[in-house]
Coordinates of C-alpha atoms in Angstrom, one line a residue:
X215 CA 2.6 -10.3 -17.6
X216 CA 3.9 -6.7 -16.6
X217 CA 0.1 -5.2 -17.9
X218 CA -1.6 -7.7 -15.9
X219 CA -3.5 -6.7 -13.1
X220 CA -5.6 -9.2 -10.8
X221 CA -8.5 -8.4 -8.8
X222 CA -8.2 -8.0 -4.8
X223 CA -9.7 -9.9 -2.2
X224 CA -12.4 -7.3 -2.2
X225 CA -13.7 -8.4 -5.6
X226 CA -15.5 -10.9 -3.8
X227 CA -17.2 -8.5 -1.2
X228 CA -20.3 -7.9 -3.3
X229 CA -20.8 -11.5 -3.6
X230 CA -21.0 -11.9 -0.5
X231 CA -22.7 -9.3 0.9
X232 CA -25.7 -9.6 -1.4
X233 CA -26.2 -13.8 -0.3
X234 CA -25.8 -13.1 3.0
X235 CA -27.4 -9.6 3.7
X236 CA -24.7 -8.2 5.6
X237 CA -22.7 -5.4 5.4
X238 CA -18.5 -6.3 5.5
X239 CA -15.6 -5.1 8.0
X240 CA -13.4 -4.0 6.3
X241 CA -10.1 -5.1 7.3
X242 CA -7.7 -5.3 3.7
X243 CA -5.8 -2.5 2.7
X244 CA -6.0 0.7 2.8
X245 CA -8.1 0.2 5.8
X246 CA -6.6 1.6 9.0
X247 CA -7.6 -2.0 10.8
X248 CA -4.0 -3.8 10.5
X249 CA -1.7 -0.8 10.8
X250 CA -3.7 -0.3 14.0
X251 CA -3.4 -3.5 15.1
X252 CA 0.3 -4.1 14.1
X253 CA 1.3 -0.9 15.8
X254 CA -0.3 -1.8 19.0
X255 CA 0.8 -5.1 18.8
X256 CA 4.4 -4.7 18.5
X257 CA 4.4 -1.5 20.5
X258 CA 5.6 1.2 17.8
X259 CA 4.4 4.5 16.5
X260 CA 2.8 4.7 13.3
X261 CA 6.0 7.3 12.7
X262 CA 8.4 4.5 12.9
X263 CA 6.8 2.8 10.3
X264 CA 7.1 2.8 6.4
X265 CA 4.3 1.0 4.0
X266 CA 6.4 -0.3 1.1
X267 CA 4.7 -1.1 -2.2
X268 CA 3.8 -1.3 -5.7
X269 CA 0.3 -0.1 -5.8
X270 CA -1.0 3.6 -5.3
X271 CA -4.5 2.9 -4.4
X272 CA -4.2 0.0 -2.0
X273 CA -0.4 -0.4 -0.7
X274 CA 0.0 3.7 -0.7
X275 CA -3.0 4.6 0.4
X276 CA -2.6 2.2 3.6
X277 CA 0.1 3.9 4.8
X278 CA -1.4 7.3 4.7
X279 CA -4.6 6.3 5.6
X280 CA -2.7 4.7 9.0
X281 CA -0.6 7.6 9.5
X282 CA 2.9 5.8 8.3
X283 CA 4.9 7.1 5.9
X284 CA 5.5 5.5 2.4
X285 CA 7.8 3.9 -0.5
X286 CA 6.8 3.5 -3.6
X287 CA 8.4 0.3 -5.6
X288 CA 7.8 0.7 -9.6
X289 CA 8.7 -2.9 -10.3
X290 CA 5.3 -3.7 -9.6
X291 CA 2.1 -2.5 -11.0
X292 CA 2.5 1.4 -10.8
X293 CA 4.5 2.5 -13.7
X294 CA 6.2 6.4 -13.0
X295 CA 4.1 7.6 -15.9
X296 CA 1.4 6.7 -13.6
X297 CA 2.8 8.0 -10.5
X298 CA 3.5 11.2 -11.8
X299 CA 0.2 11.4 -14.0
X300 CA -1.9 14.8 -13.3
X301 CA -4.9 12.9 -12.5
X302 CA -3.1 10.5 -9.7
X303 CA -4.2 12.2 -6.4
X304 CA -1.7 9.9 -4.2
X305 CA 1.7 10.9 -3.9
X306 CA 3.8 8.4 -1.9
X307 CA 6.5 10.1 0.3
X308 CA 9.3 8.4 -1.5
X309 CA 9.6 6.1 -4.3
X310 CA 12.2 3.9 -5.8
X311 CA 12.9 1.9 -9.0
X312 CA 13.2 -1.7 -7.3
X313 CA 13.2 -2.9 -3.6
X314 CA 16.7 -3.8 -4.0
X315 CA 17.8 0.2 -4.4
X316 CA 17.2 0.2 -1.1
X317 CA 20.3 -2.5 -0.5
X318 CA 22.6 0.2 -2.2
X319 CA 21.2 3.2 0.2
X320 CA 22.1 0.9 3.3
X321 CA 25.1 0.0 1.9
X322 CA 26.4 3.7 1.0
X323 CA 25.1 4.8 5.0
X324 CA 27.4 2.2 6.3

């Protein structure tokens, strides 16, 4: 439904951690692991790219953590109420109503 929200992969950390007494490497989002790893992989500054998606505090956070900049889909989980609460402390560089607006920008630079 649009108010549900399911728990990460990180929901299972604790879980873990306590059966087998070791601490985790962190490698989900917004760990700076895989935007490291894709920008030396595909040989491309962390300028050139942009984290797209729907959730402040995992997708958003990502791409500022890793140095990118970042677009903010409301057609996910992050309503703009949300976005432009007083209490939200993540402010994504841009943000858009639906991936799809961005099929109208390209269009209009053409």
């Amino acid at each position: 439904t649009d108010a549900q929200e399911w728990a990460g992969g990180g929901s299972m950390v604790g879980a873990i951690c306590g059966s087998t007494q070791r601490e985790p490497l962190v490698v989900g989002k917004p760990s700076t692991f895989m935007m490291d790893y894709l920008s030396n992989k595909f040989g491309i500054t962390k300028s050139q790219i942009c984290m797209v998606g729907d959730r402040l505090d995992t997708d958003i956070l990502f791409g500022q953590n890793g140095g990118c900049r970042t677009l903010l889909v409301l057609s996910g989980v992050t309503t703009l109420d949300m976005l432009q609460s007083p209490n939200n402390p993540i402010k994504p560089d841009f943000y858009t109503n639906k991936i799809s607006d961005l099929l109208a920008l390209k269009a209009a630079a053409v």
